[in-house]
Amino acid sequence: MIRIEDLTLNILTKTTVIPEFKSKDSDLNEFLMLEAKDYQEQLLAVTYLLQNPKNNEVVAYFSLLNDTIKFEEDDKKTRNRINRKIPYIKQRSHYPAVKIGRLAVSENYTRQGIGEQILQYVKALFAFGYRSGCRFLTVDAYADAVSFYESKGGFKFFTETDANDDTRLLYYDLKPFKDAMETVDLLP
């Protein structure tokens, strides 16, 4: 199993030469090769490349962008489920989030835990990196990736209204993650 620590993390720039990349999803491949730089240039998303330092091969990539968890007025069930974990005085109708816009692993590196390690990295980045106030991670997961985000990342469905859609909105609450990691760090 390859470890994320053994890879080089590079932020995509307009001058980055992107080596050929092929995951199992052509849409994700096309985004990296044809659209990611434009998203970066327009300040819509930041794309990170994880590369093998031995041959510069792109092992995986992920894109992050700002997001908001916002409740519909009539969706009391979702609002209550999210709000019950937040102190009453801090409860709102919307919360800051960061969206994982894209996440793909090269076919050469699948089933080695890279995707799960990326999720852990992103969680730590926003729970401890103090880059901005961010309570939640979100993702609009393709139907075939939903189980990955649920089982490997601990993400939950935001609502059931998208149950039959091509993508599902999932969220991850960073506060319990942060609290658990701080507890672990305090152990001898």
C-alpha positions as a LaTeX table, in Angstrom:
\begin{tabular}{lrrr}
\hline
Residue & $x$ (\AA) & $y$ (\AA) & $z$ (\AA) \\
\hline
Met1 & 0.00 & 0.00 & 0.00 \\
Ile2 & 1.34 & 3.39 & $-0.98$ \\
Arg3 & 1.31 & 6.11 & 1.66 \\
Ile4 & 0.27 & 9.66 & 0.91 \\
Glu5 & 3.34 & 10.85 & 2.82 \\
Asp6 & 5.52 & 9.22 & 0.15 \\
Leu7 & 3.92 & 11.29 & $-2.61$ \\
Thr8 & 4.49 & 14.89 & $-3.63$ \\
Leu9 & 1.55 & 17.27 & $-3.23$ \\
Asn10 & 1.49 & 20.05 & $-5.83$ \\
Ile11 & $-1.05$ & 22.78 & $-6.38$ \\
Leu12 & $-2.04$ & 23.03 & $-10.01$ \\
Thr13 & $-1.00$ & 26.29 & $-11.69$ \\
Lys14 & $-1.52$ & 27.63 & $-15.20$ \\
Thr15 & 2.04 & 26.60 & $-16.07$ \\
Thr16 & 1.80 & 23.07 & $-14.65$ \\
Val17 & 2.41 & 20.41 & $-17.26$ \\
Ile18 & $-0.04$ & 17.67 & $-16.36$ \\
Pro19 & 1.25 & 14.20 & $-17.18$ \\
Glu20 & $-1.26$ & 11.82 & $-18.72$ \\
Phe21 & $-3.86$ & 10.76 & $-16.18$ \\
Lys22 & $-6.38$ & 7.99 & $-16.45$ \\
Ser23 & $-8.87$ & 7.01 & $-13.77$ \\
Lys24 & $-11.89$ & 4.77 & $-14.22$ \\
Asp25 & $-14.11$ & 7.83 & $-14.86$ \\
Ser26 & $-13.74$ & 9.73 & $-18.13$ \\
Asp27 & $-15.49$ & 12.82 & $-16.70$ \\
Leu28 & $-12.88$ & 13.06 & $-13.94$ \\
Asn29 & $-10.07$ & 12.58 & $-16.47$ \\
Glu30 & $-11.45$ & 15.31 & $-18.72$ \\
Phe31 & $-11.84$ & 17.71 & $-15.81$ \\
Leu32 & $-8.18$ & 17.43 & $-14.88$ \\
Met33 & $-6.84$ & 17.61 & $-18.41$ \\
Leu34 & $-9.25$ & 20.21 & $-19.87$ \\
Glu35 & $-10.98$ & 22.22 & $-17.13$ \\
Ala36 & $-9.04$ & 22.29 & $-13.87$ \\
Lys37 & $-6.72$ & 25.11 & $-14.91$ \\
Asp38 & $-9.68$ & 27.26 & $-15.96$ \\
Tyr39 & $-11.40$ & 26.65 & $-12.62$ \\
Gln40 & $-8.14$ & 27.64 & $-10.91$ \\
Glu41 & $-7.70$ & 30.75 & $-13.06$ \\
Gln42 & $-11.28$ & 31.88 & $-12.31$ \\
Leu43 & $-10.78$ & 31.24 & $-8.56$ \\
Leu44 & $-13.58$ & 28.67 & $-8.54$ \\
Ala45 & $-11.61$ & 25.64 & $-7.30$ \\
Val46 & $-8.08$ & 24.70 & $-6.30$ \\
Thr47 & $-6.77$ & 21.42 & $-7.67$ \\
Tyr48 & $-4.06$ & 19.42 & $-5.94$ \\
Leu49 & $-1.97$ & 16.78 & $-7.68$ \\
Leu50 & $-0.51$ & 13.88 & $-5.76$ \\
Gln51 & 2.49 & 12.72 & $-7.74$ \\
Asn52 & 4.95 & 9.88 & $-7.52$ \\
Pro53 & 8.30 & 11.63 & $-6.93$ \\
Lys54 & 10.17 & 8.84 & $-8.75$ \\
Asn55 & 8.52 & 9.35 & $-12.14$ \\
Asn56 & 6.25 & 12.45 & $-11.72$ \\
Glu57 & 3.20 & 10.27 & $-12.49$ \\
Val58 & $-0.09$ & 11.70 & $-11.19$ \\
Val59 & $-1.30$ & 9.16 & $-8.65$ \\
Ala60 & $-4.44$ & 11.10 & $-7.76$ \\
Tyr61 & $-5.91$ & 14.56 & $-7.71$ \\
Phe62 & $-8.58$ & 16.43 & $-5.83$ \\
Ser63 & $-10.22$ & 19.82 & $-6.17$ \\
Leu64 & $-11.56$ & 21.92 & $-3.30$ \\
Leu65 & $-13.94$ & 24.87 & $-3.31$ \\
Asn66 & $-15.95$ & 26.83 & $-0.80$ \\
Asp67 & $-19.48$ & 25.70 & $-0.08$ \\
Thr68 & $-22.35$ & 26.25 & 2.32 \\
Ile69 & $-24.70$ & 23.83 & 3.96 \\
Lys70 & $-28.04$ & 25.57 & 3.73 \\
Phe71 & $-31.41$ & 24.29 & 4.80 \\
Glu72 & $-34.62$ & 24.66 & 2.89 \\
Glu73 & $-37.29$ & 26.37 & 4.98 \\
Asp74 & $-39.57$ & 23.33 & 4.94 \\
Asp75 & $-36.84$ & 20.73 & 5.59 \\
Lys76 & $-37.08$ & 20.60 & 9.38 \\
Lys77 & $-35.85$ & 17.00 & 9.53 \\
Thr78 & $-32.47$ & 17.82 & 7.95 \\
Arg79 & $-32.15$ & 21.07 & 9.91 \\
Asn80 & $-32.79$ & 19.27 & 13.21 \\
Arg81 & $-30.37$ & 16.42 & 12.39 \\
Ile82 & $-27.54$ & 18.87 & 11.65 \\
Asn83 & $-28.34$ & 21.45 & 14.33 \\
Arg84 & $-28.63$ & 19.00 & 17.23 \\
Lys85 & $-24.81$ & 18.70 & 17.28 \\
Ile86 & $-24.28$ & 22.46 & 17.43 \\
Pro87 & $-24.82$ & 24.52 & 20.60 \\
Tyr88 & $-28.18$ & 26.26 & 20.44 \\
Ile89 & $-26.75$ & 29.77 & 20.55 \\
Lys90 & $-24.61$ & 28.99 & 17.48 \\
Gln91 & $-27.34$ & 27.32 & 15.38 \\
Arg92 & $-27.96$ & 28.90 & 12.00 \\
Ser93 & $-29.83$ & 28.25 & 8.77 \\
His94 & $-26.51$ & 27.81 & 6.96 \\
Tyr95 & $-22.96$ & 26.72 & 7.86 \\
Pro96 & $-19.55$ & 27.12 & 6.25 \\
Ala97 & $-18.27$ & 24.14 & 4.32 \\
Val98 & $-15.62$ & 23.09 & 1.86 \\
Lys99 & $-16.68$ & 20.97 & $-1.10$ \\
Ile100 & $-14.58$ & 18.21 & $-2.54$ \\
Gly101 & $-15.38$ & 19.09 & $-6.13$ \\
Arg102 & $-13.46$ & 16.25 & $-7.73$ \\
Leu103 & $-11.39$ & 13.35 & $-6.41$ \\
Ala104 & $-9.86$ & 10.73 & $-8.67$ \\
Val105 & $-7.20$ & 8.03 & $-8.34$ \\
Ser106 & $-5.22$ & 6.75 & $-11.30$ \\
Glu107 & $-6.12$ & 3.27 & $-12.50$ \\
Asn108 & $-2.50$ & 2.29 & $-11.71$ \\
Tyr109 & $-3.06$ & 3.04 & $-8.01$ \\
Thr110 & $-6.63$ & 1.93 & $-7.25$ \\
Arg111 & $-7.43$ & $-0.21$ & $-4.22$ \\
Gln112 & $-4.34$ & 1.02 & $-2.35$ \\
Gly113 & $-6.11$ & 3.36 & 0.08 \\
Ile114 & $-5.12$ & 6.59 & $-1.67$ \\
Gly115 & $-8.68$ & 7.97 & $-1.79$ \\
Glu116 & $-9.23$ & 7.32 & 1.89 \\
Gln117 & $-5.90$ & 8.96 & 2.74 \\
Ile118 & $-6.90$ & 12.02 & 0.70 \\
Leu119 & $-10.13$ & 12.29 & 2.69 \\
Gln120 & $-8.17$ & 12.11 & 5.96 \\
Tyr121 & $-5.76$ & 14.77 & 4.69 \\
Val122 & $-8.59$ & 17.15 & 3.71 \\
Lys123 & $-10.33$ & 16.58 & 7.05 \\
Ala124 & $-7.13$ & 17.42 & 8.94 \\
Leu125 & $-6.40$ & 20.39 & 6.69 \\
Phe126 & $-9.64$ & 22.11 & 7.64 \\
Ala127 & $-10.09$ & 20.80 & 11.18 \\
Phe128 & $-6.57$ & 21.84 & 12.24 \\
Gly129 & $-5.19$ & 24.03 & 9.45 \\
Tyr130 & $-7.23$ & 27.08 & 10.40 \\
Arg131 & $-7.44$ & 28.17 & 6.77 \\
Ser132 & $-11.00$ & 29.41 & 7.30 \\
Gly133 & $-14.03$ & 28.65 & 9.43 \\
Cys134 & $-15.29$ & 25.35 & 8.12 \\
Arg135 & $-17.60$ & 23.03 & 10.04 \\
Phe136 & $-18.47$ & 20.62 & 7.22 \\
Leu137 & $-17.04$ & 18.93 & 4.16 \\
Thr138 & $-19.46$ & 18.28 & 1.32 \\
Val139 & $-19.38$ & 16.28 & $-1.87$ \\
Asp140 & $-21.78$ & 15.74 & $-4.75$ \\
Ala141 & $-20.85$ & 12.10 & $-5.19$ \\
Tyr142 & $-21.52$ & 10.15 & $-8.36$ \\
Ala143 & $-23.84$ & 7.23 & $-7.63$ \\
Asp144 & $-21.00$ & 4.71 & $-7.99$ \\
Ala145 & $-18.82$ & 6.65 & $-5.51$ \\
Val146 & $-21.43$ & 7.10 & $-2.76$ \\
Ser147 & $-20.43$ & 3.91 & $-0.94$ \\
Phe148 & $-16.77$ & 5.04 & $-0.91$ \\
Tyr149 & $-17.64$ & 8.33 & 0.79 \\
Glu150 & $-19.96$ & 6.59 & 3.26 \\
Ser151 & $-17.75$ & 3.64 & 4.21 \\
Lys152 & $-14.24$ & 5.09 & 3.84 \\
Gly153 & $-14.95$ & 8.71 & 4.71 \\
Gly154 & $-17.84$ & 8.61 & 7.17 \\
Phe155 & $-19.94$ & 10.96 & 5.04 \\
Lys156 & $-23.72$ & 11.02 & 5.51 \\
Phe157 & $-26.57$ & 11.86 & 3.17 \\
Phe158 & $-27.72$ & 15.45 & 3.50 \\
Thr159 & $-31.23$ & 14.67 & 2.33 \\
Glu160 & $-33.22$ & 11.88 & 0.73 \\
Thr161 & $-34.70$ & 14.12 & $-1.97$ \\
Asp162 & $-31.78$ & 13.28 & $-4.30$ \\
Ala163 & $-31.97$ & 9.51 & $-3.74$ \\
Asn164 & $-32.75$ & 8.81 & $-7.41$ \\
Asp165 & $-30.38$ & 11.41 & $-8.91$ \\
Asp166 & $-27.07$ & 10.76 & $-10.69$ \\
Thr167 & $-25.26$ & 12.42 & $-7.79$ \\
Arg168 & $-25.95$ & 12.55 & $-4.06$ \\
Leu169 & $-25.09$ & 15.39 & $-1.71$ \\
Leu170 & $-23.18$ & 14.05 & 1.27 \\
Tyr171 & $-21.66$ & 15.88 & 4.22 \\
Tyr172 & $-19.08$ & 15.23 & 6.91 \\
Asp173 & $-19.09$ & 17.06 & 10.26 \\
Leu174 & $-15.50$ & 18.07 & 11.10 \\
Lys175 & $-16.15$ & 18.87 & 14.79 \\
Pro176 & $-16.35$ & 15.24 & 16.04 \\
Phe177 & $-13.28$ & 14.43 & 13.91 \\
Lys178 & $-11.35$ & 17.32 & 15.46 \\
Asp179 & $-12.46$ & 16.38 & 18.99 \\
Ala180 & $-11.47$ & 12.73 & 18.49 \\
Met181 & $-8.08$ & 13.62 & 17.05 \\
Glu182 & $-7.35$ & 16.03 & 19.90 \\
Thr183 & $-8.17$ & 13.26 & 22.38 \\
Val184 & $-5.79$ & 10.90 & 20.60 \\
Asp185 & $-3.05$ & 13.55 & 20.59 \\
Leu186 & $-3.36$ & 13.90 & 24.37 \\
Leu187 & $-2.65$ & 10.22 & 25.00 \\
Pro188 & 0.91 & 9.37 & 26.13 \\
\hline
\end{tabular}
